[in-house]
PDB file of C-alpha atoms in Angstrom:
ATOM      1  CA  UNK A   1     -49.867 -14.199  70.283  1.00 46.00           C
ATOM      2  CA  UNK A   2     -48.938 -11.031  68.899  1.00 54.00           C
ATOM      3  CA  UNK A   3     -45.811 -11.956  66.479  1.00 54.00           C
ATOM      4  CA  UNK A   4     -45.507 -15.432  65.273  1.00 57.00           C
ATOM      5  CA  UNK A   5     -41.996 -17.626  65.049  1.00 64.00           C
ATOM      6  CA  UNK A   6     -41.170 -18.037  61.577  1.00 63.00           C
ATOM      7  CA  UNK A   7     -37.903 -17.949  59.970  1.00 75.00           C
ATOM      8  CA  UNK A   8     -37.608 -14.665  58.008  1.00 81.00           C
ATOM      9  CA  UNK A   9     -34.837 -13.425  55.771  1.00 86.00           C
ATOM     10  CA  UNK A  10     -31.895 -10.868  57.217  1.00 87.00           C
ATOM     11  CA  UNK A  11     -33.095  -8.877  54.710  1.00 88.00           C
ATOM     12  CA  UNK A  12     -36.404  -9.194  55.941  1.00 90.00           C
ATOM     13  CA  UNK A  13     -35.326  -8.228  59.005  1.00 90.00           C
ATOM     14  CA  UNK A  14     -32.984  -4.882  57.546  1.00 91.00           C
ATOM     15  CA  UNK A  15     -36.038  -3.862  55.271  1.00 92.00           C
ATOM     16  CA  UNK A  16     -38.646  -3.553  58.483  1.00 93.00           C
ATOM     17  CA  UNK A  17     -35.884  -1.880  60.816  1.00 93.00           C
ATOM     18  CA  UNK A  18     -35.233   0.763  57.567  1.00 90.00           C
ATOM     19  CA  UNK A  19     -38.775   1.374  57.229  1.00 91.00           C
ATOM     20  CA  UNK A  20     -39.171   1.598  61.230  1.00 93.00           C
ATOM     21  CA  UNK A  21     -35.938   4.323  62.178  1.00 91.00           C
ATOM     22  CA  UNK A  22     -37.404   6.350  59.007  1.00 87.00           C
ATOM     23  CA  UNK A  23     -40.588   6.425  60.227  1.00 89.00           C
ATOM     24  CA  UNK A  24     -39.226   6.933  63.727  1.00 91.00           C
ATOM     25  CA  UNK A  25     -36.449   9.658  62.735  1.00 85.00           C
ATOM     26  CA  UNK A  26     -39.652  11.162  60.637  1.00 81.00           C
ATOM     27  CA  UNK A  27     -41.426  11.419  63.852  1.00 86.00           C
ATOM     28  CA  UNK A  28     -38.888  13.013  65.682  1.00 84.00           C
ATOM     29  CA  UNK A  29     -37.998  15.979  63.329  1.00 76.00           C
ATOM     30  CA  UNK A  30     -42.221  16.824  63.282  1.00 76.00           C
ATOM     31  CA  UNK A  31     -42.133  16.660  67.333  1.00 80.00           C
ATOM     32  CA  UNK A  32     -38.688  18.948  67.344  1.00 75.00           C
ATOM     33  CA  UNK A  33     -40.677  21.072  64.726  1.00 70.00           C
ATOM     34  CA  UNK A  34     -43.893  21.516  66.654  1.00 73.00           C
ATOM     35  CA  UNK A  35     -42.581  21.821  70.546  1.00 76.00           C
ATOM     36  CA  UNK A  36     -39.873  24.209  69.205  1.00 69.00           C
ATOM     37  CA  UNK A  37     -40.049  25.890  65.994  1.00 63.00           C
ATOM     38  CA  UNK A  38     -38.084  29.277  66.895  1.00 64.00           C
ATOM     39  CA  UNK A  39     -35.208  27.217  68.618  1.00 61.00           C
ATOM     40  CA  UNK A  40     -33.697  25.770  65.200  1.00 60.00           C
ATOM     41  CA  UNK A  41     -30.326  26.083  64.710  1.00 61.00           C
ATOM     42  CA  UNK A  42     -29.651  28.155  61.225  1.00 62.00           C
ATOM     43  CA  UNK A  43     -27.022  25.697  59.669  1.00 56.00           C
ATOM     44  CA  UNK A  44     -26.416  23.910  56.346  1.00 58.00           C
ATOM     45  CA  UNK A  45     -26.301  20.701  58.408  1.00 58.00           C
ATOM     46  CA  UNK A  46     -29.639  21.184  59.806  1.00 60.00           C
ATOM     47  CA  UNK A  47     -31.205  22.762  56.770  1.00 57.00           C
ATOM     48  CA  UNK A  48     -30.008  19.238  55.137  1.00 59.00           C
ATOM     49  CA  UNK A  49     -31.813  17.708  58.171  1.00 61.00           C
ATOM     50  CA  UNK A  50     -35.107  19.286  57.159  1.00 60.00           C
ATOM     51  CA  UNK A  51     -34.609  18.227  53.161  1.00 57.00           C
ATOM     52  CA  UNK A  52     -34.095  14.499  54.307  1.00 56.00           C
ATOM     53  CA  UNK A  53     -37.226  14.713  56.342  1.00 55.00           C
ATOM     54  CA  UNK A  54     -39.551  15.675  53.646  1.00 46.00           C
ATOM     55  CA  UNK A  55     -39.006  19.601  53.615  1.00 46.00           C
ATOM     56  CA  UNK A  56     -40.527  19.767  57.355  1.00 42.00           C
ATOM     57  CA  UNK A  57     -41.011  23.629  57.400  1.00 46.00           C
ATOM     58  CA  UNK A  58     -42.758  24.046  54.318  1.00 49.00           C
ATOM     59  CA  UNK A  59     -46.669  23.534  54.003  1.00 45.00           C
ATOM     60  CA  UNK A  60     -46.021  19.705  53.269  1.00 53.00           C
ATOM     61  CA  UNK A  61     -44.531  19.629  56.515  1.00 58.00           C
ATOM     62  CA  UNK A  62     -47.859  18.696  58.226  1.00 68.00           C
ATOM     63  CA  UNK A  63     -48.012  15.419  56.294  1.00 74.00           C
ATOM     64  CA  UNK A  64     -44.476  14.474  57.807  1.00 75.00           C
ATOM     65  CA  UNK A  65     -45.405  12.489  61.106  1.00 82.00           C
ATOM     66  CA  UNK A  66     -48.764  10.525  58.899  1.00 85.00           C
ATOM     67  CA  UNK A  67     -45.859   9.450  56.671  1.00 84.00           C
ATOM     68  CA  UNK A  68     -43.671   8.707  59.743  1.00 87.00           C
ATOM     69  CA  UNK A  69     -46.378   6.278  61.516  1.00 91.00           C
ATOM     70  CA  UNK A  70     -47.095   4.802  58.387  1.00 91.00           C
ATOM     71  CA  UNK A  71     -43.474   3.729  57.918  1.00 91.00           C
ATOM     72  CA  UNK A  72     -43.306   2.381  61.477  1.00 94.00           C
ATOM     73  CA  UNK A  73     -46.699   0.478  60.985  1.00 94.00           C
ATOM     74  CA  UNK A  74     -44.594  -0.746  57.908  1.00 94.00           C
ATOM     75  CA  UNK A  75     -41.881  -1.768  59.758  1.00 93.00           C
ATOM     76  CA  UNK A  76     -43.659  -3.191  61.905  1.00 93.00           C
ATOM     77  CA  UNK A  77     -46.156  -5.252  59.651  1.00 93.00           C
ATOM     78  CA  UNK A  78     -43.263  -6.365  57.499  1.00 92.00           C
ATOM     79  CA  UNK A  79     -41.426  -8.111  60.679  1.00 89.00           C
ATOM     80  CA  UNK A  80     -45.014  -9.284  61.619  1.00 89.00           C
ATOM     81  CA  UNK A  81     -45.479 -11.295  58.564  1.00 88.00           C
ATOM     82  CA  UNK A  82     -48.644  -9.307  57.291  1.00 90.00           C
ATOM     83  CA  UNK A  83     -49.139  -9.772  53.453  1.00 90.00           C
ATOM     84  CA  UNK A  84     -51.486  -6.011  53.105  1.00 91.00           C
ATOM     85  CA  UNK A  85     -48.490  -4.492  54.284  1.00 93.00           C
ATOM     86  CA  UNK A  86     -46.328  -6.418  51.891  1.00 92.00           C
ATOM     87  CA  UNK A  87     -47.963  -5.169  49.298  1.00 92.00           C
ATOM     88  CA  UNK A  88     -48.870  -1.861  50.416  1.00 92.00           C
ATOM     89  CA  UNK A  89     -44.616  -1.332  50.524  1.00 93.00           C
ATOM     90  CA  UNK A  90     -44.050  -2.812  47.145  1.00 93.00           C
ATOM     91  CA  UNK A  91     -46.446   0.052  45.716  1.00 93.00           C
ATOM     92  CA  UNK A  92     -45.634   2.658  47.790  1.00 90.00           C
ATOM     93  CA  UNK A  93     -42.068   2.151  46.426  1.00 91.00           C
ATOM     94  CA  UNK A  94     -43.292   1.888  43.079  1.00 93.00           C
ATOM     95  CA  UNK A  95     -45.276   5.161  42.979  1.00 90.00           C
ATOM     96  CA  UNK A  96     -41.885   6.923  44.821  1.00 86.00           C
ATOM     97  CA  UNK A  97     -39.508   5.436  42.353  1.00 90.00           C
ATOM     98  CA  UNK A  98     -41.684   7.129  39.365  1.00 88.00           C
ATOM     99  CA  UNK A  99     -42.358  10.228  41.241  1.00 83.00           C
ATOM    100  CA  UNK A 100     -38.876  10.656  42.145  1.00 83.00           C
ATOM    101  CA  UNK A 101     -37.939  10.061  38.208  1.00 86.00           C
ATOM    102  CA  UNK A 102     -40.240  12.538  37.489  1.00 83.00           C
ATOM    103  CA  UNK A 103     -38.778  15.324  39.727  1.00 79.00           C
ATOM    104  CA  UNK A 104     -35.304  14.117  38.275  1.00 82.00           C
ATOM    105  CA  UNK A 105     -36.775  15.553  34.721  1.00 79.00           C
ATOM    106  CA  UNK A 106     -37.399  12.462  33.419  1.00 78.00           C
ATOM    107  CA  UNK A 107     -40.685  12.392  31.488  1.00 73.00           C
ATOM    108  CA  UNK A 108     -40.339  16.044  31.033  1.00 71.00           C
ATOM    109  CA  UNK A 109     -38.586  19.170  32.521  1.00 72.00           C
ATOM    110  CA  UNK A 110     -36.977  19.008  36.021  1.00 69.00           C
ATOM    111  CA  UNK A 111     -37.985  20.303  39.106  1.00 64.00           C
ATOM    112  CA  UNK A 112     -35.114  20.285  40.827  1.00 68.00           C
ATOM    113  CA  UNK A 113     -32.046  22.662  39.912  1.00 71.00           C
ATOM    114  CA  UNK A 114     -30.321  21.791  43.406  1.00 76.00           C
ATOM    115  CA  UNK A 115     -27.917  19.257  43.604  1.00 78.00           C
ATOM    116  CA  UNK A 116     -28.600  18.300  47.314  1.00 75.00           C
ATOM    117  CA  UNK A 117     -31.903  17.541  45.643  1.00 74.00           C
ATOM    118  CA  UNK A 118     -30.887  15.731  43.187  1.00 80.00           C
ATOM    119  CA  UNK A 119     -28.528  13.351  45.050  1.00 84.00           C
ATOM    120  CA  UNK A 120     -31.587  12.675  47.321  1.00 79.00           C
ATOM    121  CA  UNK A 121     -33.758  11.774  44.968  1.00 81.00           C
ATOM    122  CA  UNK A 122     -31.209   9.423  43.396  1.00 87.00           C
ATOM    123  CA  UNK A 123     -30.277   7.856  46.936  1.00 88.00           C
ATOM    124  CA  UNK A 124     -34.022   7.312  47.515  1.00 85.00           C
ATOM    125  CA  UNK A 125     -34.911   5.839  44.385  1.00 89.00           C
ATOM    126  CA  UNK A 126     -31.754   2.812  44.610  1.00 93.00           C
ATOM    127  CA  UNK A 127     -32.903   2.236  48.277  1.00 91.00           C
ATOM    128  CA  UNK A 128     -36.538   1.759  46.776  1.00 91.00           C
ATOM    129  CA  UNK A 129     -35.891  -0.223  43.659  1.00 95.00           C
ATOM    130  CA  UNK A 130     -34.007  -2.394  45.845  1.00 94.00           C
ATOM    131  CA  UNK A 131     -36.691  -2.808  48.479  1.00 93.00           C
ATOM    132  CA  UNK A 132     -39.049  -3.281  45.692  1.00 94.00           C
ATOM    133  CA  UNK A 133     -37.215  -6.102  43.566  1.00 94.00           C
ATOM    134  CA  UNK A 134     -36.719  -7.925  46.857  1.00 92.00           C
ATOM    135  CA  UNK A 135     -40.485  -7.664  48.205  1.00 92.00           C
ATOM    136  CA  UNK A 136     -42.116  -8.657  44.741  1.00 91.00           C
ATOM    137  CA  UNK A 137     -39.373 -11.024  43.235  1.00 92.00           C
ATOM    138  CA  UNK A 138     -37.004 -12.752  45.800  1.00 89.00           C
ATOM    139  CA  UNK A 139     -38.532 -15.953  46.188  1.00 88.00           C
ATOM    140  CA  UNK A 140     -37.680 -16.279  50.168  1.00 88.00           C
ATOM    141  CA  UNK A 141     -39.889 -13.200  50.825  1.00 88.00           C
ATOM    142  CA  UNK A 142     -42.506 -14.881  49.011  1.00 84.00           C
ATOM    143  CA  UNK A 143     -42.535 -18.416  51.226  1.00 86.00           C
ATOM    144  CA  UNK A 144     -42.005 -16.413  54.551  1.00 85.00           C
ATOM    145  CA  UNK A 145     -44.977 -14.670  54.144  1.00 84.00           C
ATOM    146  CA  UNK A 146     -47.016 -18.009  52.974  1.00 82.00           C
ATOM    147  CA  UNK A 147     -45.570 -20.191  55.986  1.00 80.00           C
ATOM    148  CA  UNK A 148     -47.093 -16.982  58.345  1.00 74.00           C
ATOM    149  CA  UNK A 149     -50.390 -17.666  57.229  1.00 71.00           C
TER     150      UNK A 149
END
């Protein structure tokens, strides 16, 4: 059988459908980038688009859809029950939360001066403490993933 009936958490449930439409909306934005580069509209809305999705024209840009199917493989090994992915998520979040701090200027100088980046960077490291503190502390997480065994 593919996925096994056990009772997980709602949050359980929220964490591996955020990790999957990221991954997914990820995807999407390298696709729309590759099939039609020279079609992109020239708006603050979409240049916003391209921030959120990992600065998609830039040279980085080529790493976009590996980080989008890794998220989905996330998403999907978190609602699966597996405990590598588990515990790949908890330090994937960890290394983004101090990476993030770091751009913020930190342990040092910024790199950021804008404030779209800024706000990003904030937003992203609250949704991944909070992901974090639930995947390595809350105890339900914890007993789900032991009664999947």
């Amino acid at each position: 059988m593919l996925l096994r009936h056990v009772d997980r958490p709602l949050a359980l449930y929220l964490i591996a459908a955020f990790q999957s439409l990221k991954g997914s909306f990820l995807l999407f934005v390298a696709a729309y980038l590759w099939i039609a580069p020279d079609a992109l509209p020239n708006s603050q809305t979409f240049t916003e688009f391209l921030y959120i999705a990992a600065h998609g024209k830039d040279l980085t840009g080529y790493l976009v859809p590996i980080f989008g199917a890794y998220l989905v493989y996330v998403g999907y090994g978190l609602f699966a029950l597996r405990p590598s992915v588990r515990t790949n998520l908890s330090i994937s979040c960890a290394i983004t939360i101090a990476l993030s701090l770091q751009r913020l200027g930190l342990f040092g100088q910024t790199a950021t001066t804008n404030y779209l980046d800024r706000e990003t960077l904030c937003i992203l490291i609250l949704f991944d403490a909070a992901i974090f503190i639930y995947m390595v502390f809350h105890p339900e997480i914890a007993s789900s993933f032991e009664r999947a065994k």
